[in-house]
Amino acid sequence: MAEKHKIKAVIFDMDGVLIDSEPLWQKAEFEVFSSLGVTVTKEMAEITRTMTTAEVAKFWHTKFPWTNISLETTEQLVIAKVTELIKNEGLGISGIKTYIESLRAEGFKIGLATNSPYSIIPIVLEKLNLTPLFDSVSSSDDEENGKPDPAVYLTASRKLGVAPNDCIAIEDSYSGMRAAKSAGMRVAAFTNNTTNGVDTSLADYIIENFNLELQKKERLYCFL
């Protein structure tokens, strides 16, 4: 049993893994930047999908410079809109709460590492009733660079008191997988039963559906 539990901590990405918030980010991005004269296209918005909020603001400002408000104010407008949307419309990924509860019952430490602003983390965890299940949370807000830089994962590992090679990250984006791999962690790609074109070549394991993993007890955790 001890050998099976070589992995001591599971670190979750947030957007697209805990909560189906990516459509909400897109909605906020379109609303805020369109109001500033930016032509937000689906193709260009896809480029910003894994960026930090500050990086998104800089991205659009480079292409469609506005002068009436600062980048910092723009960023806060996006964060405020996303917070509102999460509170009113946010839905958790199916099976996530039971999955994390089962991990904790097995003795794993649970962490969170996200590119989203730190202020949004408690909103999401409270919305999904997940707050007491996490031993630590980390945001790229506190790092010089967001994912795919490994900094936020190294911080998450340090907060949990678990070496990176004893951690596994659950990610739904190639950028996030690169960050976790660069930090020295194993990676489980969460696909949510879709073939959405995300490159999973860096993943050590695939989790198609949290419910499916729970229903098949022998595959409860693909990484055991």
PDB file of C-alpha atoms in Angstrom, residues 2 18 125 190:
ATOM      1  CA  ALA A   2       2.817   2.429   0.830  1.00  0.00           C
ATOM      2  CA  LEU A  18     -13.178  22.314 -10.703  1.00  0.00           C
ATOM      3  CA  LEU A 125     -14.555  27.139  -3.646  1.00  0.00           C
ATOM      4  CA  PHE A 190      -8.706  15.898 -17.512  1.00  0.00           C
TER       5      PHE A 190
END
